[in-house]
Amino acid sequence: MTPESVAQTIEYTQLKPFATEADIEKLCWGAMHWKFYGVCLYSIWLPLARSIVSSSSLKLITVAGFPTGASSTQLKCLEVAEAIEKGADEIDFVINIGWLKDRRLKPIEDEFKYLVELASPCPLKVIIETCYLSEEEKKLACQLAAATGISFVKTSTGFGPAGATVSDVELMKQIVPQVKASGGIKDASTAISLIKAGATRLGTSAGPSIMENLPCCID
């Protein structure tokens, strides 16, 4: 593991509802400086972000059905379509947690299929908000994602009572090949632990701080 490889797992994130244009500019310039994989931001900021990063390889990631997942499939489809129109490279959307807890698996499967077809070839990540789920529910969500062509399963929105854990990443990695850990990743030690557990992406608002403190954490 090298600083460069760690940087390429990081999706530097700004999803605060009060973020300003200056915050988005800082996000994009910071991500390019550290050579992160991408930035994750609301779709309203995609045109501004694209104008800043157009000469770089930085990916633009946005969200749909965020942060609760409790919007209709139709509304999520509209959000995904708008995100693609605005130039999103990847989209993270939130599963309907209530449906999962009620074991309404067919509506979840249908939603996943609709979104995958609509977004293709843009990769989708489904956020399952692990802090609200039992182990069985986490497995079910991952199995549904794997069966419907979802590219990644993501642990958390960062808006719930808890974020990514090593145990959740290890569990998810048993079922799906690509796991994005997010929520509560504030320091280099946590980032390294999650990567070692199997996370292939990290969603964090603390990217620069993580990179600055990496030398003491990489074996």
Short mmCIF file of C-alpha atoms in Angstrom, two decimals, residues 51-202:
data_model
loop_
_atom_site.label_atom_id
_atom_site.label_comp_id
_atom_site.label_asym_id
_atom_site.label_seq_id
_atom_site.Cartn_x
_atom_site.Cartn_y
_atom_site.Cartn_z
CA SER A 51 -15.52 23.48 -15.25
CA ILE A 52 -12.78 23.19 -12.62
CA VAL A 53 -11.65 19.59 -13.16
CA SER A 54 -12.10 19.28 -16.93
CA SER A 55 -8.36 19.04 -17.61
CA SER A 56 -7.85 16.32 -14.97
CA SER A 57 -8.83 12.65 -14.61
CA LEU A 58 -10.85 13.39 -11.47
CA LYS A 59 -14.26 11.67 -11.41
CA LEU A 60 -17.46 13.48 -10.45
CA ILE A 61 -19.74 11.47 -8.18
CA THR A 62 -23.20 12.60 -7.09
CA VAL A 63 -26.13 11.25 -5.08
CA ALA A 64 -29.80 10.36 -5.56
CA GLY A 65 -32.54 9.55 -3.06
CA PHE A 66 -30.21 11.06 -0.52
CA PRO A 67 -29.94 10.78 2.43
CA THR A 68 -33.03 8.74 3.42
CA GLY A 69 -33.80 6.56 0.39
CA ALA A 70 -37.49 7.03 1.17
CA SER A 71 -38.40 8.73 -2.12
CA SER A 72 -40.24 6.95 -4.91
CA THR A 73 -38.49 4.99 -7.62
CA GLN A 74 -39.81 7.51 -10.13
CA LEU A 75 -38.19 10.39 -8.26
CA LYS A 76 -34.88 8.53 -7.97
CA CYS A 77 -35.02 7.92 -11.73
CA LEU A 78 -35.50 11.64 -12.35
CA GLU A 79 -32.54 12.45 -10.11
CA VAL A 80 -30.34 9.90 -11.87
CA ALA A 81 -31.36 11.17 -15.30
CA GLU A 82 -30.59 14.76 -14.30
CA ALA A 83 -27.24 13.75 -12.84
CA ILE A 84 -26.23 12.02 -16.06
CA GLU A 85 -27.36 15.03 -18.10
CA LYS A 86 -25.17 17.25 -15.91
CA GLY A 87 -22.13 15.05 -16.43
CA ALA A 88 -21.93 12.74 -13.41
CA ASP A 89 -19.37 9.96 -13.80
CA GLU A 90 -20.85 7.84 -10.98
CA ILE A 91 -24.02 8.00 -8.87
CA ASP A 92 -24.57 6.88 -5.27
CA PHE A 93 -28.22 6.26 -4.38
CA VAL A 94 -29.89 5.16 -1.15
CA ILE A 95 -31.85 1.93 -0.82
CA ASN A 96 -35.41 2.11 0.50
CA ILE A 97 -34.58 0.92 4.02
CA GLY A 98 -38.22 0.41 5.01
CA TRP A 99 -38.80 -1.92 2.06
CA LEU A 100 -35.74 -3.92 3.07
CA LYS A 101 -36.94 -4.26 6.67
CA ASP A 102 -40.40 -5.30 5.44
CA ARG A 103 -38.72 -7.84 3.12
CA ARG A 104 -40.35 -6.19 0.11
CA LEU A 105 -37.56 -7.51 -2.06
CA LYS A 106 -39.37 -7.36 -5.42
CA PRO A 107 -39.84 -3.55 -5.35
CA ILE A 108 -36.18 -3.15 -4.35
CA GLU A 109 -35.05 -5.45 -7.14
CA ASP A 110 -37.23 -3.60 -9.66
CA GLU A 111 -35.89 -0.22 -8.51
CA PHE A 112 -32.32 -1.43 -8.83
CA LYS A 113 -32.96 -2.75 -12.35
CA TYR A 114 -34.66 0.47 -13.50
CA LEU A 115 -31.80 2.59 -12.19
CA VAL A 116 -29.08 0.37 -13.66
CA GLU A 117 -30.76 0.44 -17.08
CA LEU A 118 -31.31 4.19 -16.94
CA ALA A 119 -27.79 5.00 -15.79
CA SER A 120 -25.84 2.60 -18.01
CA PRO A 121 -22.91 2.81 -18.60
CA CYS A 122 -22.58 5.13 -15.58
CA PRO A 123 -21.68 3.03 -12.51
CA LEU A 124 -24.12 3.03 -9.60
CA LYS A 125 -23.40 2.56 -5.92
CA VAL A 126 -26.24 1.63 -3.58
CA ILE A 127 -25.98 3.03 -0.06
CA ILE A 128 -27.49 0.55 2.40
CA GLU A 129 -27.02 2.55 5.64
CA THR A 130 -25.60 -0.34 7.65
CA CYS A 131 -26.19 1.29 11.05
CA TYR A 132 -29.93 0.61 10.68
CA LEU A 133 -29.63 -2.99 9.46
CA SER A 134 -29.29 -6.44 10.96
CA GLU A 135 -26.60 -8.74 9.61
CA GLU A 136 -29.25 -10.60 7.60
CA GLU A 137 -30.50 -7.34 6.09
CA LYS A 138 -26.97 -6.28 5.14
CA LYS A 139 -26.48 -9.60 3.36
CA LEU A 140 -29.85 -9.31 1.59
CA ALA A 141 -29.05 -5.81 0.35
CA CYS A 142 -25.68 -6.93 -0.99
CA GLN A 143 -27.21 -9.99 -2.67
CA LEU A 144 -29.84 -7.84 -4.40
CA ALA A 145 -27.17 -5.42 -5.60
CA ALA A 146 -25.03 -8.25 -6.95
CA ALA A 147 -27.99 -9.81 -8.75
CA THR A 148 -29.07 -6.61 -10.50
CA GLY A 149 -25.78 -5.21 -11.76
CA ILE A 150 -25.10 -2.53 -9.15
CA SER A 151 -21.39 -1.72 -9.38
CA PHE A 152 -20.70 -0.96 -5.70
CA VAL A 153 -22.36 -1.33 -2.32
CA LYS A 154 -21.71 1.61 0.03
CA THR A 155 -21.94 1.41 3.80
CA SER A 156 -23.42 4.73 4.84
CA THR A 157 -24.67 8.20 3.95
CA GLY A 158 -22.71 9.88 6.73
CA PHE A 159 -26.01 11.29 8.00
CA GLY A 160 -26.98 8.30 10.17
CA PRO A 161 -26.00 7.68 13.80
CA ALA A 162 -22.96 5.62 12.77
CA GLY A 163 -20.75 5.15 9.73
CA ALA A 164 -18.44 2.55 8.23
CA THR A 165 -16.99 -0.24 10.35
CA VAL A 166 -14.36 -2.85 9.60
CA SER A 167 -16.80 -5.66 10.41
CA ASP A 168 -19.41 -4.33 7.98
CA VAL A 169 -16.87 -3.96 5.18
CA GLU A 170 -15.63 -7.50 5.77
CA LEU A 171 -19.20 -8.85 5.69
CA MET A 172 -20.12 -6.95 2.52
CA LYS A 173 -16.89 -7.97 0.79
CA GLN A 174 -17.89 -11.62 1.15
CA ILE A 175 -20.85 -10.96 -1.18
CA VAL A 176 -19.86 -8.10 -3.50
CA PRO A 177 -16.46 -7.32 -5.05
CA GLN A 178 -16.65 -3.53 -4.73
CA VAL A 179 -17.35 -1.85 -1.39
CA LYS A 180 -17.34 1.88 -0.66
CA ALA A 181 -16.84 2.70 3.00
CA SER A 182 -18.18 6.06 4.12
CA GLY A 183 -19.25 7.86 7.26
CA GLY A 184 -16.92 8.69 10.12
CA ILE A 185 -13.66 8.27 8.20
CA LYS A 186 -11.75 11.14 9.78
CA ASP A 187 -8.18 9.90 10.17
CA ALA A 188 -5.49 7.90 8.41
CA SER A 189 -5.66 4.96 10.81
CA THR A 190 -9.37 4.43 10.15
CA ALA A 191 -8.87 4.76 6.40
CA ILE A 192 -6.09 2.16 6.35
CA SER A 193 -8.10 -0.26 8.51
CA LEU A 194 -11.07 -0.05 6.14
CA ILE A 195 -8.90 -0.57 3.05
CA LYS A 196 -7.29 -3.60 4.66
CA ALA A 197 -10.78 -4.93 5.44
CA GLY A 198 -11.60 -4.81 1.73
CA ALA A 199 -12.94 -1.34 0.95
CA THR A 200 -12.06 -0.32 -2.59
CA ARG A 201 -13.34 3.25 -2.17
CA LEU A 202 -13.54 5.63 0.75
#
